[in-house]
Amino acid sequence: MKPKSLFWRLFFSLILLGFVSISVGVYYGYQTYESLYVKEVKNNLLESSNIARRILYPYLKEKNHLELQNQVSQLIEVSSTRYTIYGSHGNVVADSYLAPNSIENQRSSADFYDLIQLKKARYISDIPYDEIEFLETSLPMRLDDGKTWVLRVGYPTGHIKNHLNNIITKLIAKSLLLFLGFVAIVFILGRFFTNPISKIALEARGLRKGHFHRRITSEYYLSKETSQIIRSFNRLAAKLDKRDRQITTQASEMESMLSAMGEGLLAVDENMNVLFINPAAKQILEIHSTDHPTETLPECTRRIEVIEFVRDALRKKGQLTREIAIENEIGTSWLLASSHPFETPEEHRPSIVLLLKNVTEIKTLENYRKDFVANVSHELRTPLTSIRGFSETLWQMTREKDGDISRFAAILMKQSERLQNLVNDILLLSQMESHAKEILNDNAKYHMLSSLIHSSIELCKKRAKEKNIDIEVTIQKDGKVTIVLHLMEQVLVNLINNATTYSSNNSKIQIVVRHSEDFSEIDIIDHGVGIASSHLPRIFERFYRVDHGRDRQAGGTGLGLAIVKHIITLHGGSISVQSEPGKGSHFKIILPTQKSNRILTLQ
């Protein structure tokens, strides 16, 4: 229910108060006037009875009934009072209204006896005037012969009622005029005093609607309190106006920047309603509306891949990144989509911001690079195989002879082997980048962690035995993982060989395996030379070397850890390292288990 305004509350309250006050005043005023008027009538009756007695007494003494009738008839012409004379036996001798012989003697002997005992005028009855026909008074008149006659003077109660009715009518009419005047005064004064508050309420509604430029003028400064409120209101409106201008300017600048972005940007809520979209996103999603679309995202674009990505991002309620292939008239375009969750400020609805970057050109150049590396590496394999074969033959022919030819042949054989390993590593990386999905779908199977660890250690035993290094395995809990066996063996062999290479003789390498419902962990810990913290962020980059001379002397290609990370990422896992110079290194591999494994559908 909508509350009434202060003016109407005040107006109706004062009107009710005024109505009650006037009504009470009229009622008690009328009651007072009525009692005074009736009392005055009674006093006038007493006075009239005494006057009439003095006038009629001479005629009573003569017992001239006819003259008495004439006299009382003349008295009624002067006033509306009724005069009646009773004889000593209760008979009517004269009456100013009717003929005496037409009036029956209605007085009992007892009643008449009471009347003649009176020595002065008195009222006959205390009955209220509105219940009788006449308001009467009686006066005994004793004659010389000892007999008592009675003079009765009566005033018609109808006259009293008519007079009082006229009085109450005039009183009500004047009270009504007074009430109307009171209503007008209350209305004017109410408007006068509530106008500042109404104006403040009106301008407050304007503020709510965003009209921050409006102010309340000084004409409403009716009192100290209202002037203080209005000044405070105007200061608040000025601050809000300034803040609104700043926000509008910032929003305009932000919208200009977002519109000028080359990347597509859009925001959608949990129901996929489009909250914001910039021109680049409209172009990418082929949305042709000039303003922000009011439909949901599936209603305004046919890009199913983008819609599915948005649904996944809303379900995940976290950051998500994915490469999306879109088929169009000119071929396949590639988008790099990134989502970031947020909540709308008013409704607090879960929403996401989606960034769409067209990486078709980058993807094309990357494919050119992959193809080039693969082709070059493949073309190098044949001549490298020939070089290595001939160098081994030459070394076999000259190794029993001491001389430069034998030494040159050994160097040539060693470097050709290193170059061939480098080409093989490049080809492996290229193959995993180009055919990752096929490799996983064709070769990924369930394998026990313990069998993976032991088969990898078998491939590294010879090298560890040469340095008398003990490989200690701790399997806290065994379990199955979905992996491509030969690729994961390459990961473990690479890490164990690295630990062997950079550990001193007679040391120890620890392998710890933990399995849970969601993930499996493999820790490889050595106590070798360690890695400085400045190198840790880059050790998984291709061709990055911590110590160039030491790595080349060890025969590494610079691609080992890059291949390790690529294979683990391919399996949906992660790898991290902790190391300290002189204390060794700790590599941790985390792989999804069979229940949470999602690598068979490569994103």
Short mmCIF file of C-alpha atoms in Angstrom, two decimals, residues 211-590:
data_model
loop_
_atom_site.label_atom_id
_atom_site.label_comp_id
_atom_site.label_asym_id
_atom_site.label_seq_id
_atom_site.Cartn_x
_atom_site.Cartn_y
_atom_site.Cartn_z
CA HIS A 211 18.79 14.15 -12.72
CA PHE A 212 21.78 15.27 -10.66
CA HIS A 213 21.83 18.81 -12.11
CA ARG A 214 18.64 19.89 -10.34
CA ARG A 215 18.75 22.11 -7.24
CA ILE A 216 16.26 23.52 -4.70
CA THR A 217 16.08 27.33 -4.71
CA SER A 218 16.13 29.63 -1.66
CA GLU A 219 12.39 30.38 -1.86
CA TYR A 220 11.85 27.16 0.10
CA TYR A 221 14.01 28.32 3.04
CA LEU A 222 11.03 28.71 5.39
CA SER A 223 12.78 27.75 8.61
CA LYS A 224 16.21 27.04 9.97
CA GLU A 225 15.66 23.28 9.83
CA THR A 226 14.37 23.18 6.25
CA SER A 227 17.12 25.51 5.05
CA GLN A 228 19.75 23.21 6.57
CA ILE A 229 18.16 20.16 4.93
CA ILE A 230 17.92 21.91 1.55
CA ARG A 231 21.54 23.11 1.67
CA SER A 232 22.71 19.60 2.55
CA PHE A 233 20.57 18.21 -0.26
CA ASN A 234 22.02 20.66 -2.79
CA ARG A 235 25.58 19.82 -1.71
CA LEU A 236 24.84 16.10 -2.08
CA ALA A 237 23.28 16.69 -5.52
CA ALA A 238 26.36 18.67 -6.60
CA LYS A 239 28.68 15.86 -5.50
CA LEU A 240 26.56 13.26 -7.24
CA ASP A 241 26.45 15.40 -10.37
CA LYS A 242 30.23 15.70 -10.38
CA ARG A 243 30.65 11.99 -9.76
CA ASP A 244 28.13 11.15 -12.47
CA ARG A 245 30.01 13.30 -14.97
CA GLN A 246 33.24 11.54 -14.05
CA ILE A 247 31.61 8.11 -14.40
CA THR A 248 30.03 9.12 -17.72
CA THR A 249 33.37 10.37 -19.01
CA GLN A 250 35.16 7.23 -17.86
CA ALA A 251 32.44 5.02 -19.34
CA SER A 252 32.66 6.90 -22.63
CA GLU A 253 36.42 6.55 -22.67
CA MET A 254 36.16 2.88 -21.75
CA GLU A 255 33.57 2.24 -24.45
CA SER A 256 35.75 4.04 -26.99
CA MET A 257 38.74 1.90 -26.02
CA LEU A 258 36.69 -1.30 -26.11
CA SER A 259 35.24 -0.35 -29.48
CA ALA A 260 38.71 0.34 -30.84
CA MET A 261 40.03 -3.05 -29.69
CA GLY A 262 41.02 -5.46 -32.39
CA GLU A 263 39.96 -8.36 -30.18
CA GLY A 264 36.32 -9.24 -29.69
CA LEU A 265 34.95 -8.59 -26.21
CA LEU A 266 31.53 -9.51 -24.89
CA ALA A 267 29.88 -10.12 -21.52
CA VAL A 268 27.03 -12.57 -20.87
CA ASP A 269 25.15 -13.51 -17.72
CA GLU A 270 24.25 -16.97 -16.44
CA ASN A 271 21.25 -17.11 -18.80
CA MET A 272 23.52 -16.20 -21.73
CA ASN A 273 21.91 -12.76 -22.11
CA VAL A 274 24.34 -10.42 -23.88
CA LEU A 275 25.29 -7.62 -21.47
CA PHE A 276 27.95 -5.96 -23.66
CA ILE A 277 29.56 -6.55 -27.02
CA ASN A 278 32.09 -4.51 -28.97
CA PRO A 279 32.21 -4.12 -32.78
CA ALA A 280 35.08 -6.61 -33.18
CA ALA A 281 33.06 -9.32 -31.43
CA LYS A 282 30.02 -8.51 -33.63
CA GLN A 283 32.18 -8.96 -36.70
CA ILE A 284 33.65 -12.24 -35.46
CA LEU A 285 30.26 -13.63 -34.45
CA GLU A 286 28.51 -12.11 -37.50
CA ILE A 287 26.05 -10.05 -35.45
CA HIS A 288 24.64 -7.24 -37.59
CA SER A 289 22.63 -5.21 -35.05
CA THR A 290 23.83 -1.65 -34.55
CA ASP A 291 23.23 -1.57 -30.81
CA HIS A 292 23.85 -4.14 -28.14
CA PRO A 293 21.65 -7.15 -28.95
CA THR A 294 18.83 -7.81 -26.51
CA GLU A 295 18.63 -11.50 -27.34
CA THR A 296 20.56 -14.32 -25.78
CA LEU A 297 23.83 -15.33 -27.40
CA PRO A 298 22.38 -18.44 -29.15
CA GLU A 299 19.67 -16.23 -30.66
CA CYS A 300 22.00 -13.69 -32.22
CA THR A 301 24.85 -15.88 -33.54
CA ARG A 302 25.22 -19.25 -35.25
CA ARG A 303 28.75 -19.87 -34.04
CA ILE A 304 28.05 -23.13 -32.22
CA GLU A 305 31.69 -23.51 -31.13
CA VAL A 306 31.64 -20.16 -29.31
CA ILE A 307 28.27 -20.92 -27.70
CA GLU A 308 29.58 -24.26 -26.39
CA PHE A 309 32.68 -22.55 -25.01
CA VAL A 310 30.51 -20.00 -23.17
CA ARG A 311 28.39 -22.81 -21.69
CA ASP A 312 31.52 -24.63 -20.51
CA ALA A 313 32.86 -21.41 -18.97
CA LEU A 314 29.58 -20.76 -17.12
CA ARG A 315 29.55 -24.33 -15.81
CA LYS A 316 33.16 -24.16 -14.68
CA LYS A 317 32.71 -20.71 -13.06
CA GLY A 318 36.40 -20.03 -13.51
CA GLN A 319 38.92 -18.92 -16.10
CA LEU A 320 38.95 -21.00 -19.28
CA THR A 321 41.06 -20.76 -22.44
CA ARG A 322 40.51 -22.65 -25.66
CA GLU A 323 41.41 -22.49 -29.33
CA ILE A 324 38.28 -22.59 -31.49
CA ALA A 325 38.20 -23.45 -35.18
CA ILE A 326 35.47 -21.71 -37.19
CA GLU A 327 34.57 -22.67 -40.71
CA ASN A 328 33.66 -19.81 -43.04
CA GLU A 329 33.63 -18.94 -46.73
CA ILE A 330 37.38 -18.38 -46.97
CA GLY A 331 38.33 -21.51 -45.04
CA THR A 332 39.10 -22.18 -41.39
CA SER A 333 39.61 -19.33 -38.95
CA TRP A 334 41.10 -19.82 -35.51
CA LEU A 335 40.00 -17.96 -32.39
CA LEU A 336 41.75 -17.92 -29.04
CA ALA A 337 38.88 -17.64 -26.55
CA SER A 338 39.44 -16.68 -22.90
CA SER A 339 36.74 -16.34 -20.24
CA HIS A 340 36.88 -14.53 -16.92
CA PRO A 341 34.04 -14.78 -14.34
CA PHE A 342 32.43 -11.81 -12.59
CA GLU A 343 29.14 -10.87 -10.91
CA THR A 344 26.74 -8.15 -12.05
CA PRO A 345 26.84 -5.25 -9.53
CA GLU A 346 23.07 -5.02 -8.94
CA GLU A 347 21.63 -8.53 -9.16
CA HIS A 348 24.91 -10.31 -8.29
CA ARG A 349 24.26 -12.79 -11.09
CA PRO A 350 27.18 -15.00 -12.16
CA SER A 351 28.47 -13.73 -15.50
CA ILE A 352 31.56 -13.99 -17.68
CA VAL A 353 33.64 -11.70 -19.88
CA LEU A 354 34.70 -13.40 -23.10
CA LEU A 355 37.77 -12.27 -25.05
CA LEU A 356 37.98 -13.50 -28.66
CA LYS A 357 41.27 -13.07 -30.47
CA ASN A 358 41.65 -13.99 -34.12
CA VAL A 359 44.84 -16.06 -34.26
CA THR A 360 44.33 -17.41 -37.78
CA GLU A 361 47.44 -15.68 -39.10
CA ILE A 362 49.52 -16.77 -36.12
CA LYS A 363 48.15 -20.30 -36.47
CA THR A 364 49.01 -20.31 -40.17
CA LEU A 365 52.55 -19.12 -39.49
CA GLU A 366 52.89 -21.69 -36.73
CA ASN A 367 51.76 -24.43 -39.07
CA TYR A 368 54.27 -23.18 -41.67
CA ARG A 369 56.97 -23.32 -39.01
CA LYS A 370 55.98 -26.82 -37.94
CA ASP A 371 55.88 -28.02 -41.50
CA PHE A 372 59.21 -26.38 -42.25
CA VAL A 373 60.90 -27.87 -39.19
CA ALA A 374 59.39 -31.28 -39.89
CA ASN A 375 60.39 -31.20 -43.55
CA VAL A 376 63.89 -29.93 -42.86
CA SER A 377 64.39 -32.45 -40.07
CA HIS A 378 63.09 -35.22 -42.24
CA GLU A 379 65.36 -34.20 -45.12
CA LEU A 380 68.35 -34.09 -42.78
CA ARG A 381 67.80 -37.62 -41.53
CA THR A 382 69.05 -39.32 -44.72
CA PRO A 383 72.31 -37.40 -45.12
CA LEU A 384 72.93 -37.60 -41.37
CA THR A 385 72.45 -41.34 -41.47
CA SER A 386 74.98 -41.55 -44.33
CA ILE A 387 77.45 -39.27 -42.56
CA ARG A 388 77.18 -41.25 -39.36
CA GLY A 389 77.53 -44.57 -41.22
CA PHE A 390 80.60 -43.46 -43.14
CA SER A 391 82.17 -41.89 -40.05
CA GLU A 392 81.73 -45.15 -38.11
CA THR A 393 83.27 -47.08 -41.02
CA LEU A 394 86.14 -44.67 -41.23
CA TRP A 395 86.67 -44.87 -37.46
CA GLN A 396 86.56 -48.67 -37.56
CA MET A 397 89.22 -48.66 -40.32
CA THR A 398 91.56 -46.28 -38.50
CA ARG A 399 90.99 -46.87 -34.79
CA GLU A 400 93.93 -49.30 -34.49
CA LYS A 401 96.23 -46.65 -35.84
CA ASP A 402 97.10 -43.62 -33.84
CA GLY A 403 96.83 -40.47 -35.84
CA ASP A 404 94.72 -37.52 -36.76
CA ILE A 405 92.48 -39.44 -39.15
CA SER A 406 91.28 -41.77 -36.38
CA ARG A 407 90.72 -38.86 -34.00
CA PHE A 408 88.88 -36.83 -36.64
CA ALA A 409 86.75 -39.83 -37.49
CA ALA A 410 85.78 -40.29 -33.81
CA ILE A 411 84.83 -36.60 -33.46
CA LEU A 412 82.84 -36.78 -36.70
CA MET A 413 80.99 -39.90 -35.50
CA LYS A 414 80.17 -38.33 -32.11
CA GLN A 415 78.91 -35.04 -33.53
CA SER A 416 76.86 -36.75 -36.24
CA GLU A 417 75.24 -38.87 -33.51
CA ARG A 418 74.47 -35.74 -31.49
CA LEU A 419 73.05 -34.02 -34.56
CA GLN A 420 70.95 -37.08 -35.36
CA ASN A 421 69.56 -37.09 -31.78
CA LEU A 422 68.70 -33.39 -32.18
CA VAL A 423 66.86 -34.05 -35.44
CA ASN A 424 64.98 -36.96 -33.83
CA ASP A 425 63.92 -34.74 -30.93
CA ILE A 426 62.74 -32.01 -33.29
CA LEU A 427 60.78 -34.54 -35.32
CA LEU A 428 59.18 -35.91 -32.14
CA LEU A 429 58.10 -32.45 -31.02
CA SER A 430 56.77 -31.65 -34.47
CA GLN A 431 54.86 -34.91 -34.59
CA MET A 432 53.27 -34.29 -31.18
CA GLU A 433 52.29 -30.76 -32.14
CA SER A 434 50.78 -31.77 -35.46
CA HIS A 435 49.18 -35.10 -34.60
CA ALA A 436 48.60 -34.94 -30.85
CA LYS A 437 44.94 -35.92 -31.01
CA GLU A 438 45.62 -38.90 -33.25
CA ILE A 439 48.52 -40.06 -31.05
CA LEU A 440 46.37 -40.00 -27.93
CA ASN A 441 43.25 -41.53 -29.47
CA ASP A 442 45.24 -44.34 -31.08
CA ASN A 443 47.72 -45.19 -28.33
CA ALA A 444 46.36 -44.06 -24.92
CA LYS A 445 45.55 -46.99 -22.64
CA TYR A 446 45.21 -47.77 -18.95
CA HIS A 447 48.52 -48.67 -17.27
CA MET A 448 49.52 -49.26 -13.67
CA LEU A 449 51.86 -46.65 -12.23
CA SER A 450 54.18 -49.29 -10.79
CA SER A 451 54.73 -50.97 -14.19
CA LEU A 452 55.45 -47.55 -15.77
CA ILE A 453 58.05 -46.74 -13.09
CA HIS A 454 59.82 -50.11 -13.23
CA SER A 455 59.96 -50.26 -17.06
CA SER A 456 61.46 -46.76 -17.13
CA ILE A 457 64.05 -47.63 -14.47
CA GLU A 458 65.13 -50.68 -16.48
CA LEU A 459 66.07 -48.36 -19.34
CA CYS A 460 68.21 -46.20 -17.01
CA LYS A 461 69.90 -48.87 -14.86
CA LYS A 462 73.05 -49.20 -16.95
CA ARG A 463 73.81 -45.50 -16.85
CA ALA A 464 73.09 -45.27 -13.11
CA LYS A 465 75.26 -48.34 -12.38
CA GLU A 466 78.22 -46.67 -14.11
CA LYS A 467 78.14 -43.95 -11.41
CA ASN A 468 77.11 -46.34 -8.62
CA ILE A 469 73.85 -44.36 -8.12
CA ASP A 470 71.04 -46.10 -6.25
CA ILE A 471 67.49 -45.53 -7.57
CA GLU A 472 65.07 -45.85 -4.66
CA VAL A 473 61.35 -46.32 -5.47
CA THR A 474 58.53 -45.70 -2.96
CA ILE A 475 55.00 -46.49 -4.11
CA GLN A 476 52.67 -45.18 -1.42
CA LYS A 477 49.57 -46.18 -3.38
CA ASP A 478 49.38 -47.78 -6.81
CA GLY A 479 46.69 -47.12 -9.40
CA LYS A 480 45.79 -46.86 -13.08
CA VAL A 481 46.31 -43.88 -15.36
CA THR A 482 45.44 -43.38 -19.03
CA ILE A 483 48.70 -42.74 -20.88
CA VAL A 484 50.64 -43.38 -24.08
CA LEU A 485 53.18 -45.77 -22.56
CA HIS A 486 56.23 -45.11 -24.74
CA LEU A 487 55.82 -41.31 -24.38
CA MET A 488 55.55 -41.43 -20.59
CA GLU A 489 58.51 -43.80 -20.46
CA GLN A 490 60.46 -41.20 -22.43
CA VAL A 491 59.47 -38.56 -19.85
CA LEU A 492 60.68 -40.64 -16.89
CA VAL A 493 63.82 -41.84 -18.69
CA ASN A 494 64.70 -38.26 -19.58
CA LEU A 495 64.24 -37.04 -15.97
CA ILE A 496 66.05 -40.03 -14.42
CA ASN A 497 68.96 -39.69 -16.89
CA ASN A 498 69.19 -35.98 -16.12
CA ALA A 499 69.25 -36.77 -12.40
CA THR A 500 71.97 -39.37 -13.04
CA THR A 501 74.01 -37.01 -15.22
CA TYR A 502 74.01 -34.11 -12.73
CA SER A 503 74.45 -36.22 -9.55
CA SER A 504 77.77 -37.21 -8.10
CA ASN A 505 78.97 -40.82 -7.87
CA ASN A 506 77.61 -43.02 -5.07
CA SER A 507 74.55 -40.78 -4.57
CA LYS A 508 70.85 -41.62 -4.53
CA ILE A 509 67.81 -40.83 -6.67
CA GLN A 510 64.36 -41.10 -5.04
CA ILE A 511 61.13 -41.81 -6.93
CA VAL A 512 57.89 -41.43 -4.92
CA VAL A 513 54.49 -42.42 -6.34
CA ARG A 514 51.11 -41.35 -4.90
CA HIS A 515 47.70 -42.21 -6.31
CA SER A 516 44.29 -40.69 -5.42
CA GLU A 517 40.80 -40.65 -6.82
CA ASP A 518 41.46 -37.56 -8.92
CA PHE A 519 45.20 -37.33 -9.54
CA SER A 520 48.42 -39.32 -9.50
CA GLU A 521 51.76 -37.80 -8.49
CA ILE A 522 55.28 -38.87 -9.40
CA ASP A 523 58.19 -37.18 -7.59
CA ILE A 524 61.77 -37.54 -8.87
CA ILE A 525 64.31 -36.25 -6.34
CA ASP A 526 68.08 -36.11 -6.77
CA HIS A 527 70.91 -34.74 -4.61
CA GLY A 528 73.05 -33.36 -7.42
CA VAL A 529 74.33 -29.95 -8.40
CA GLY A 530 70.88 -28.30 -8.46
CA ILE A 531 69.63 -25.35 -10.48
CA ALA A 532 69.76 -21.66 -9.58
CA SER A 533 66.33 -20.05 -8.99
CA SER A 534 66.92 -17.56 -11.83
CA HIS A 535 66.90 -20.42 -14.36
CA LEU A 536 63.82 -22.27 -13.05
CA PRO A 537 61.13 -20.27 -14.96
CA ARG A 538 62.81 -21.09 -18.31
CA ILE A 539 64.19 -24.60 -18.02
CA PHE A 540 61.26 -26.08 -19.99
CA GLU A 541 61.87 -23.78 -22.97
CA ARG A 542 63.31 -25.23 -26.15
CA PHE A 543 67.13 -25.06 -26.44
CA TYR A 544 67.43 -23.30 -23.07
CA ARG A 545 70.59 -24.38 -21.24
CA VAL A 546 71.54 -23.67 -17.65
CA ASP A 547 75.26 -24.25 -18.36
CA HIS A 548 76.05 -24.38 -22.10
CA GLY A 549 79.46 -25.99 -21.74
CA ARG A 550 78.30 -28.62 -19.24
CA ASP A 551 75.21 -29.50 -21.28
CA ARG A 552 77.12 -29.93 -24.49
CA GLN A 553 79.73 -32.01 -22.73
CA ALA A 554 76.92 -34.21 -21.41
CA GLY A 555 75.64 -34.64 -24.96
CA GLY A 556 72.24 -32.99 -24.51
CA THR A 557 70.23 -31.46 -27.33
CA GLY A 558 68.52 -28.72 -25.27
CA LEU A 559 65.09 -30.17 -26.08
CA GLY A 560 64.77 -32.85 -23.41
CA LEU A 561 62.77 -30.90 -20.78
CA ALA A 562 60.71 -29.20 -23.52
CA ILE A 563 59.70 -32.66 -24.78
CA VAL A 564 58.96 -33.75 -21.19
CA LYS A 565 56.61 -30.82 -20.58
CA HIS A 566 54.94 -31.22 -23.96
CA ILE A 567 54.17 -34.89 -23.35
CA ILE A 568 52.82 -34.26 -19.85
CA THR A 569 50.67 -31.37 -21.06
CA LEU A 570 49.44 -33.61 -23.85
CA HIS A 571 48.20 -36.05 -21.17
CA GLY A 572 46.32 -33.31 -19.33
CA GLY A 573 48.88 -33.10 -16.52
CA SER A 574 51.47 -30.66 -15.23
CA ILE A 575 55.11 -30.61 -14.15
CA SER A 576 56.89 -28.35 -11.69
CA VAL A 577 60.39 -28.14 -10.26
CA GLN A 578 62.02 -27.03 -7.03
CA SER A 579 65.77 -26.79 -6.86
CA GLU A 580 68.61 -25.29 -4.89
CA PRO A 581 72.26 -25.16 -6.02
CA GLY A 582 74.36 -27.82 -4.28
CA LYS A 583 71.33 -29.62 -2.78
CA GLY A 584 69.65 -31.16 -5.81
CA SER A 585 66.38 -30.90 -7.70
CA HIS A 586 62.82 -32.08 -7.14
CA PHE A 587 60.58 -32.62 -10.20
CA LYS A 588 56.86 -33.24 -9.56
CA ILE A 589 54.56 -34.73 -12.21
CA ILE A 590 50.78 -34.63 -11.75
#
